PDB file of C-alpha atoms in Angstrom:
ATOM      1  CA  MET A  19     -49.211 -78.382  44.243  1.00 53.00           C
ATOM      2  CA  SER A  20     -49.107 -81.503  46.451  1.00 80.00           C
ATOM      3  CA  LYS A  21     -52.141 -83.616  47.259  1.00 90.00           C
ATOM      4  CA  VAL A  22     -52.492 -82.220  50.792  1.00 93.00           C
ATOM      5  CA  GLN A  23     -52.218 -78.657  49.475  1.00 93.00           C
ATOM      6  CA  GLN A  24     -54.956 -79.354  46.936  1.00 95.00           C
ATOM      7  CA  ILE A  25     -57.230 -80.706  49.664  1.00 97.00           C
ATOM      8  CA  ALA A  26     -56.382 -77.775  51.924  1.00 97.00           C
ATOM      9  CA  SER A  27     -57.376 -75.414  49.118  1.00 97.00           C
ATOM     10  CA  ALA A  28     -60.662 -77.277  48.579  1.00 98.00           C
ATOM     11  CA  TYR A  29     -61.458 -77.169  52.309  1.00 98.00           C
ATOM     12  CA  SER A  30     -60.600 -73.473  52.441  1.00 98.00           C
ATOM     13  CA  GLU A  31     -63.058 -72.732  49.628  1.00 98.00           C
ATOM     14  CA  LEU A  32     -65.670 -74.921  51.302  1.00 98.00           C
ATOM     15  CA  GLN A  33     -65.297 -72.941  54.529  1.00 98.00           C
ATOM     16  CA  LYS A  34     -66.194 -69.749  52.661  1.00 98.00           C
ATOM     17  CA  LYS A  35     -69.198 -71.418  51.050  1.00 98.00           C
ATOM     18  CA  ILE A  36     -70.473 -72.688  54.402  1.00 98.00           C
ATOM     19  CA  CYS A  37     -70.210 -69.211  55.907  1.00 98.00           C
ATOM     20  CA  ARG A  38     -72.112 -67.563  53.055  1.00 98.00           C
ATOM     21  CA  ILE A  39     -74.984 -70.089  53.247  1.00 98.00           C
ATOM     22  CA  LEU A  40     -75.309 -69.672  57.023  1.00 98.00           C
ATOM     23  CA  GLU A  41     -75.194 -65.875  56.742  1.00 98.00           C
ATOM     24  CA  LYS A  42     -77.990 -65.915  54.173  1.00 97.00           C
ATOM     25  CA  ALA A  43     -80.101 -68.249  56.310  1.00 97.00           C
ATOM     26  CA  ASP A  44     -79.640 -66.030  59.360  1.00 97.00           C
ATOM     27  CA  GLY A  45     -80.440 -62.836  57.460  1.00 96.00           C
ATOM     28  CA  LYS A  46     -78.639 -60.471  59.825  1.00 97.00           C
ATOM     29  CA  ALA A  47     -75.298 -61.526  61.253  1.00 97.00           C
ATOM     30  CA  VAL A  48     -72.127 -61.938  59.203  1.00 98.00           C
ATOM     31  CA  PHE A  49     -68.954 -63.833  59.995  1.00 98.00           C
ATOM     32  CA  THR A  50     -65.938 -61.954  61.252  1.00 98.00           C
ATOM     33  CA  GLU A  51     -62.635 -63.376  60.031  1.00 98.00           C
ATOM     34  CA  HIS A  52     -59.373 -63.810  61.875  1.00 97.00           C
ATOM     35  CA  THR A  53     -56.383 -65.147  59.979  1.00 97.00           C
ATOM     36  CA  TRP A  54     -53.747 -66.795  62.120  1.00 97.00           C
ATOM     37  CA  GLU A  55     -50.285 -68.050  61.312  1.00 96.00           C
ATOM     38  CA  LYS A  56     -47.825 -70.009  63.418  1.00 94.00           C
ATOM     39  CA  GLU A  57     -44.629 -71.927  62.828  1.00 91.00           C
ATOM     40  CA  ILE A  58     -46.547 -75.144  62.099  1.00 92.00           C
ATOM     41  CA  GLY A  59     -49.132 -73.647  59.759  1.00 95.00           C
ATOM     42  CA  ALA A  60     -52.030 -71.266  59.353  1.00 97.00           C
ATOM     43  CA  GLY A  61     -55.782 -71.020  59.314  1.00 98.00           C
ATOM     44  CA  LEU A  62     -58.864 -68.860  59.253  1.00 98.00           C
ATOM     45  CA  THR A  63     -61.212 -68.523  62.220  1.00 98.00           C
ATOM     46  CA  CYS A  64     -64.706 -67.320  61.249  1.00 98.00           C
ATOM     47  CA  VAL A  65     -67.112 -66.319  64.029  1.00 98.00           C
ATOM     48  CA  ILE A  66     -70.767 -65.289  63.784  1.00 98.00           C
ATOM     49  CA  GLN A  67     -72.896 -63.921  66.638  1.00 98.00           C
ATOM     50  CA  ASN A  68     -75.954 -61.899  67.630  1.00 97.00           C
ATOM     51  CA  GLY A  69     -77.926 -62.868  64.558  1.00 97.00           C
ATOM     52  CA  ASN A  70     -81.627 -63.335  63.927  1.00 97.00           C
ATOM     53  CA  VAL A  71     -81.275 -67.082  64.374  1.00 97.00           C
ATOM     54  CA  ILE A  72     -77.652 -67.756  65.310  1.00 98.00           C
ATOM     55  CA  GLU A  73     -76.642 -66.630  68.777  1.00 97.00           C
ATOM     56  CA  LYS A  74     -73.032 -67.620  68.258  1.00 98.00           C
ATOM     57  CA  GLY A  75     -71.123 -69.973  66.042  1.00 98.00           C
ATOM     58  CA  ALA A  76     -67.837 -70.646  64.301  1.00 98.00           C
ATOM     59  CA  VAL A  77     -66.539 -72.234  61.113  1.00 98.00           C
ATOM     60  CA  ASN A  78     -62.794 -72.763  61.431  1.00 98.00           C
ATOM     61  CA  TYR A  79     -60.250 -73.912  58.863  1.00 98.00           C
ATOM     62  CA  SER A  80     -56.621 -74.911  59.391  1.00 98.00           C
ATOM     63  CA  PHE A  81     -53.660 -76.432  57.582  1.00 98.00           C
ATOM     64  CA  VAL A  82     -50.701 -77.451  59.751  1.00 97.00           C
ATOM     65  CA  GLN A  83     -47.651 -79.643  59.282  1.00 96.00           C
ATOM     66  CA  GLY A  84     -44.474 -80.536  61.083  1.00 95.00           C
ATOM     67  CA  GLU A  85     -42.289 -83.206  62.625  1.00 95.00           C
ATOM     68  CA  PHE A  86     -43.986 -86.505  63.360  1.00 93.00           C
ATOM     69  CA  THR A  87     -42.816 -87.043  66.927  1.00 92.00           C
ATOM     70  CA  PRO A  88     -42.272 -90.365  68.731  1.00 91.00           C
ATOM     71  CA  GLN A  89     -45.253 -89.506  70.946  1.00 93.00           C
ATOM     72  CA  MET A  90     -47.459 -89.135  67.871  1.00 92.00           C
ATOM     73  CA  GLY A  91     -46.104 -92.391  66.503  1.00 91.00           C
ATOM     74  CA  LYS A  92     -46.946 -94.212  69.729  1.00 91.00           C
ATOM     75  CA  LEU A  93     -50.455 -92.759  69.762  1.00 90.00           C
ATOM     76  CA  LEU A  94     -51.214 -93.497  66.112  1.00 91.00           C
ATOM     77  CA  GLY A  95     -49.167 -96.654  65.631  1.00 90.00           C
ATOM     78  CA  GLU A  96     -47.297 -95.209  62.663  1.00 92.00           C
ATOM     79  CA  LYS A  97     -43.659 -94.601  61.759  1.00 92.00           C
ATOM     80  CA  ALA A  98     -42.937 -91.404  59.862  1.00 94.00           C
ATOM     81  CA  SER A  99     -40.885 -88.228  60.072  1.00 94.00           C
ATOM     82  CA  HIS A 100     -43.357 -85.599  58.833  1.00 96.00           C
ATOM     83  CA  TYR A 101     -47.116 -85.029  58.960  1.00 96.00           C
ATOM     84  CA  ALA A 102     -49.593 -82.640  57.362  1.00 97.00           C
ATOM     85  CA  VAL A 103     -53.236 -82.175  58.318  1.00 97.00           C
ATOM     86  CA  THR A 104     -56.025 -79.913  57.119  1.00 98.00           C
ATOM     87  CA  GLY A 105     -59.660 -79.613  58.070  1.00 98.00           C
ATOM     88  CA  ILE A 106     -62.783 -77.664  58.945  1.00 98.00           C
ATOM     89  CA  SER A 107     -64.506 -77.629  62.330  1.00 98.00           C
ATOM     90  CA  SER A 108     -67.798 -75.893  63.083  1.00 98.00           C
ATOM     91  CA  ILE A 109     -70.426 -75.426  65.781  1.00 97.00           C
ATOM     92  CA  ILE A 110     -73.569 -73.290  65.782  1.00 98.00           C
ATOM     93  CA  HIS A 111     -75.584 -72.214  68.852  1.00 97.00           C
ATOM     94  CA  PRO A 112     -79.074 -70.852  68.071  1.00 97.00           C
ATOM     95  CA  VAL A 113     -81.082 -68.098  69.740  1.00 96.00           C
ATOM     96  CA  ASN A 114     -84.332 -70.076  69.764  1.00 96.00           C
ATOM     97  CA  PRO A 115     -84.294 -73.119  72.088  1.00 95.00           C
ATOM     98  CA  HIS A 116     -86.428 -75.035  69.573  1.00 95.00           C
ATOM     99  CA  VAL A 117     -83.570 -74.866  67.061  1.00 97.00           C
ATOM    100  CA  PRO A 118     -80.890 -77.489  67.831  1.00 96.00           C
ATOM    101  CA  ILE A 119     -77.159 -77.034  68.210  1.00 96.00           C
ATOM    102  CA  ILE A 120     -75.175 -78.547  65.349  1.00 97.00           C
ATOM    103  CA  HIS A 121     -71.540 -79.686  65.043  1.00 97.00           C
ATOM    104  CA  MET A 122     -69.566 -80.690  61.952  1.00 98.00           C
ATOM    105  CA  ASN A 123     -65.960 -81.422  61.120  1.00 97.00           C
ATOM    106  CA  ILE A 124     -63.958 -82.930  58.289  1.00 98.00           C
ATOM    107  CA  ARG A 125     -60.201 -83.535  58.159  1.00 98.00           C
ATOM    108  CA  TYR A 126     -57.424 -85.082  56.122  1.00 98.00           C
ATOM    109  CA  PHE A 127     -54.174 -86.463  57.584  1.00 96.00           C
ATOM    110  CA  GLU A 128     -51.066 -87.324  55.557  1.00 96.00           C
ATOM    111  CA  LEU A 129     -47.720 -88.819  56.568  1.00 96.00           C
ATOM    112  CA  ASP A 130     -44.521 -88.893  54.549  1.00 94.00           C
ATOM    113  CA  ASN A 131     -44.601 -92.716  54.692  1.00 93.00           C
ATOM    114  CA  ARG A 132     -47.525 -92.496  52.206  1.00 92.00           C
ATOM    115  CA  THR A 133     -50.144 -93.229  54.865  1.00 94.00           C
ATOM    116  CA  VAL A 134     -53.254 -91.055  54.491  1.00 96.00           C
ATOM    117  CA  TRP A 135     -56.687 -90.987  56.073  1.00 97.00           C
ATOM    118  CA  PHE A 136     -59.861 -88.960  56.403  1.00 98.00           C
ATOM    119  CA  GLY A 137     -62.059 -88.271  59.396  1.00 98.00           C
ATOM    120  CA  GLY A 138     -65.072 -86.226  60.364  1.00 97.00           C
ATOM    121  CA  GLY A 139     -68.679 -86.252  61.366  1.00 97.00           C
ATOM    122  CA  ILE A 140     -71.854 -84.300  62.005  1.00 97.00           C
ATOM    123  CA  ASP A 141     -74.310 -84.417  64.883  1.00 96.00           C
ATOM    124  CA  LEU A 142     -77.375 -82.604  66.141  1.00 96.00           C
ATOM    125  CA  THR A 143     -78.016 -81.627  69.780  1.00 94.00           C
ATOM    126  CA  PRO A 144     -81.608 -80.478  70.317  1.00 94.00           C
ATOM    127  CA  HIS A 145     -82.742 -78.916  73.576  1.00 91.00           C
ATOM    128  CA  PHE A 146     -86.186 -80.383  72.935  1.00 91.00           C
ATOM    129  CA  VAL A 147     -86.222 -83.577  70.882  1.00 89.00           C
ATOM    130  CA  ASP A 148     -88.337 -83.453  67.718  1.00 93.00           C
ATOM    131  CA  VAL A 149     -88.784 -87.043  66.557  1.00 95.00           C
ATOM    132  CA  ALA A 150     -89.708 -86.087  62.985  1.00 96.00           C
ATOM    133  CA  GLU A 151     -86.697 -83.776  62.738  1.00 96.00           C
ATOM    134  CA  ALA A 152     -84.402 -86.496  64.108  1.00 95.00           C
ATOM    135  CA  LYS A 153     -85.671 -89.028  61.572  1.00 97.00           C
ATOM    136  CA  ALA A 154     -85.280 -86.565  58.702  1.00 97.00           C
ATOM    137  CA  PHE A 155     -81.741 -85.667  59.795  1.00 97.00           C
ATOM    138  CA  HIS A 156     -80.648 -89.283  59.969  1.00 97.00           C
ATOM    139  CA  GLN A 157     -82.350 -90.116  56.665  1.00 98.00           C
ATOM    140  CA  GLN A 158     -80.395 -87.341  54.953  1.00 98.00           C
ATOM    141  CA  LEU A 159     -77.173 -88.756  56.362  1.00 98.00           C
ATOM    142  CA  LYS A 160     -78.071 -92.309  55.361  1.00 98.00           C
ATOM    143  CA  THR A 161     -78.910 -91.229  51.817  1.00 98.00           C
ATOM    144  CA  MET A 162     -75.546 -89.499  51.541  1.00 98.00           C
ATOM    145  CA  CYS A 163     -73.604 -92.415  53.051  1.00 98.00           C
ATOM    146  CA  ASP A 164     -75.334 -95.000  50.870  1.00 98.00           C
ATOM    147  CA  LYS A 165     -73.897 -93.371  47.736  1.00 97.00           C
ATOM    148  CA  TYR A 166     -70.478 -94.615  48.838  1.00 97.00           C
ATOM    149  CA  SER A 167     -71.193 -97.789  50.805  1.00 96.00           C
ATOM    150  CA  GLY A 168     -74.179 -99.477  52.393  1.00 96.00           C
ATOM    151  CA  ALA A 169     -71.976-100.154  55.394  1.00 96.00           C
ATOM    152  CA  PHE A 170     -71.138 -96.493  56.028  1.00 97.00           C
ATOM    153  CA  TYR A 171     -74.299 -95.243  57.737  1.00 98.00           C
ATOM    154  CA  PRO A 172     -74.856 -98.047  60.284  1.00 97.00           C
ATOM    155  CA  HIS A 173     -71.161 -98.147  61.133  1.00 97.00           C
ATOM    156  CA  PHE A 174     -70.716 -94.367  61.366  1.00 97.00           C
ATOM    157  CA  LYS A 175     -73.973 -93.915  63.309  1.00 96.00           C
ATOM    158  CA  GLU A 176     -72.898 -96.467  65.901  1.00 94.00           C
ATOM    159  CA  TRP A 177     -69.482 -94.795  66.045  1.00 93.00           C
ATOM    160  CA  ALA A 178     -71.165 -91.435  66.727  1.00 92.00           C
ATOM    161  CA  ASP A 179     -73.444 -92.916  69.399  1.00 89.00           C
ATOM    162  CA  ASP A 180     -70.386 -94.300  71.206  1.00 84.00           C
ATOM    163  CA  TYR A 181     -68.209 -91.227  70.640  1.00 72.00           C
ATOM    164  CA  PHE A 182     -70.807 -88.755  71.902  1.00 67.00           C
ATOM    165  CA  PHE A 183     -71.925 -90.811  74.903  1.00 56.00           C
ATOM    166  CA  ILE A 184     -71.594 -88.930  78.199  1.00 61.00           C
ATOM    167  CA  PRO A 185     -70.767 -91.523  80.885  1.00 62.00           C
ATOM    168  CA  HIS A 186     -71.390 -89.376  83.978  1.00 62.00           C
ATOM    169  CA  ARG A 187     -74.887 -88.519  82.666  1.00 60.00           C
ATOM    170  CA  ASN A 188     -75.486 -91.989  81.190  1.00 59.00           C
ATOM    171  CA  GLU A 189     -76.847 -90.378  78.019  1.00 60.00           C
ATOM    172  CA  THR A 190     -75.849 -89.502  74.489  1.00 63.00           C
ATOM    173  CA  ARG A 191     -75.134 -85.926  73.423  1.00 66.00           C
ATOM    174  CA  GLY A 192     -78.245 -85.111  71.448  1.00 76.00           C
ATOM    175  CA  ILE A 193     -79.622 -87.374  68.723  1.00 89.00           C
ATOM    176  CA  GLY A 194     -76.227 -88.306  67.323  1.00 90.00           C
ATOM    177  CA  GLY A 195     -75.366 -88.363  63.664  1.00 95.00           C
ATOM    178  CA  ILE A 196     -72.315 -89.914  62.026  1.00 97.00           C
ATOM    179  CA  PHE A 197     -68.657 -90.013  63.040  1.00 96.00           C
ATOM    180  CA  PHE A 198     -65.664 -91.593  61.338  1.00 97.00           C
ATOM    181  CA  ASP A 199     -61.894 -91.471  61.711  1.00 96.00           C
ATOM    182  CA  ARG A 200     -58.780 -92.922  60.093  1.00 95.00           C
ATOM    183  CA  MET A 201     -60.706 -93.889  56.980  1.00 97.00           C
ATOM    184  CA  LYS A 202     -58.080 -95.049  54.513  1.00 96.00           C
ATOM    185  CA  PRO A 203     -58.480 -95.827  50.813  1.00 95.00           C
ATOM    186  CA  ASP A 204     -58.475 -99.556  50.072  1.00 94.00           C
ATOM    187  CA  HIS A 205     -59.958-102.082  47.655  1.00 92.00           C
ATOM    188  CA  THR A 206     -63.494-101.084  48.676  1.00 93.00           C
ATOM    189  CA  ILE A 207     -63.213 -97.313  48.295  1.00 96.00           C
ATOM    190  CA  SER A 208     -60.776 -95.016  46.532  1.00 97.00           C
ATOM    191  CA  PHE A 209     -58.942 -91.943  47.759  1.00 96.00           C
ATOM    192  CA  GLU A 210     -61.060 -89.756  45.462  1.00 97.00           C
ATOM    193  CA  GLU A 211     -64.293 -91.241  46.823  1.00 97.00           C
ATOM    194  CA  LEU A 212     -63.269 -90.610  50.421  1.00 98.00           C
ATOM    195  CA  LEU A 213     -62.310 -87.038  49.587  1.00 98.00           C
ATOM    196  CA  HIS A 214     -65.607 -86.487  47.799  1.00 98.00           C
ATOM    197  CA  PHE A 215     -67.471 -87.968  50.767  1.00 98.00           C
ATOM    198  CA  THR A 216     -65.954 -85.413  53.144  1.00 98.00           C
ATOM    199  CA  LEU A 217     -66.672 -82.592  50.700  1.00 98.00           C
ATOM    200  CA  GLU A 218     -70.266 -83.742  50.290  1.00 98.00           C
ATOM    201  CA  LEU A 219     -70.680 -83.846  54.070  1.00 98.00           C
ATOM    202  CA  GLY A 220     -69.253 -80.335  54.365  1.00 98.00           C
ATOM    203  CA  ASN A 221     -71.561 -79.044  51.642  1.00 98.00           C
ATOM    204  CA  ALA A 222     -74.622 -80.741  53.151  1.00 98.00           C
ATOM    205  CA  TYR A 223     -73.971 -79.300  56.604  1.00 98.00           C
ATOM    206  CA  PRO A 224     -75.096 -75.668  56.106  1.00 98.00           C
ATOM    207  CA  LYS A 225     -77.993 -76.716  53.862  1.00 97.00           C
ATOM    208  CA  ILE A 226     -79.330 -79.119  56.488  1.00 97.00           C
ATOM    209  CA  TYR A 227     -79.080 -76.467  59.170  1.00 98.00           C
ATOM    210  CA  ALA A 228     -80.516 -73.700  56.996  1.00 97.00           C
ATOM    211  CA  GLY A 229     -83.599 -75.876  56.495  1.00 97.00           C
ATOM    212  CA  ILE A 230     -84.025 -76.326  60.239  1.00 97.00           C
ATOM    213  CA  MET A 231     -83.469 -72.607  60.813  1.00 96.00           C
ATOM    214  CA  ARG A 232     -86.212 -71.664  58.334  1.00 95.00           C
ATOM    215  CA  LYS A 233     -88.635 -74.113  59.893  1.00 95.00           C
ATOM    216  CA  LYS A 234     -88.090 -73.362  63.572  1.00 94.00           C
ATOM    217  CA  SER A 235     -86.423 -70.006  64.134  1.00 91.00           C
ATOM    218  CA  LYS A 236     -89.703 -68.110  64.513  1.00 92.00           C
ATOM    219  CA  LEU A 237     -91.392 -70.521  66.895  1.00 91.00           C
ATOM    220  CA  SER A 238     -92.396 -68.880  70.172  1.00 94.00           C
ATOM    221  CA  PHE A 239     -90.669 -69.954  73.374  1.00 91.00           C
ATOM    222  CA  THR A 240     -90.987 -69.292  77.089  1.00 89.00           C
ATOM    223  CA  GLU A 241     -88.461 -68.109  79.649  1.00 91.00           C
ATOM    224  CA  ALA A 242     -88.479 -71.598  81.108  1.00 92.00           C
ATOM    225  CA  GLU A 243     -87.603 -73.082  77.705  1.00 89.00           C
ATOM    226  CA  LYS A 244     -84.783 -70.553  77.269  1.00 87.00           C
ATOM    227  CA  LYS A 245     -83.467 -71.446  80.722  1.00 87.00           C
ATOM    228  CA  TRP A 246     -83.544 -75.135  79.822  1.00 83.00           C
ATOM    229  CA  GLN A 247     -81.566 -74.362  76.663  1.00 85.00           C
ATOM    230  CA  GLN A 248     -78.871 -72.670  78.778  1.00 84.00           C
ATOM    231  CA  ILE A 249     -78.761 -75.609  81.185  1.00 78.00           C
ATOM    232  CA  ARG A 250     -78.396 -78.140  78.361  1.00 75.00           C
ATOM    233  CA  ARG A 251     -75.521 -76.178  76.843  1.00 71.00           C
TER     234      ARG A 251
END
């Protein structure tokens, strides 16, 4: 089994784990699964809806590969003939407007010229900002990042703030989080450490959200607050 296939297998297993943790936290809804397959690859789309806490959400996995086109080369500044990429992407929309929306993704990209990199991120979009919750969320991310490099959290936080900035509203999308892309192994961090970092982020994601769900899912809310939630979406 090649390196990219091993990572694809690990991400596939992680997708299942994420779904089971979120199902347990919701206590009602379960994920429906749709397997898809195309010429360039395959994946599994998992959707959850109409739960006690989760109104609708998805945890999607894919593994695709194919010809590395000149257009891709121009965009990425690389020369290669073949690419392979695998990853997980997820978003959860809650029923209760006091529970925030959450996004998470991790991915691995490999070229046949031996160039590899990782990317991903996680961010929280509350409808009503809870300062204590925001601080706790960012502290969890900093603690995780600091295991690998003291430079990770400040750099990835700033990256997320820029990436999720909405120019026409002159505001950020939610309270941010971390975002990173094209992270390549070098003398400061190994391939195995970068892989483990993405896996740790993926594992932390449902646990972080399950904690928020337990804390806030039963808070009362008004029609006006529900309307505001729909506007902010």
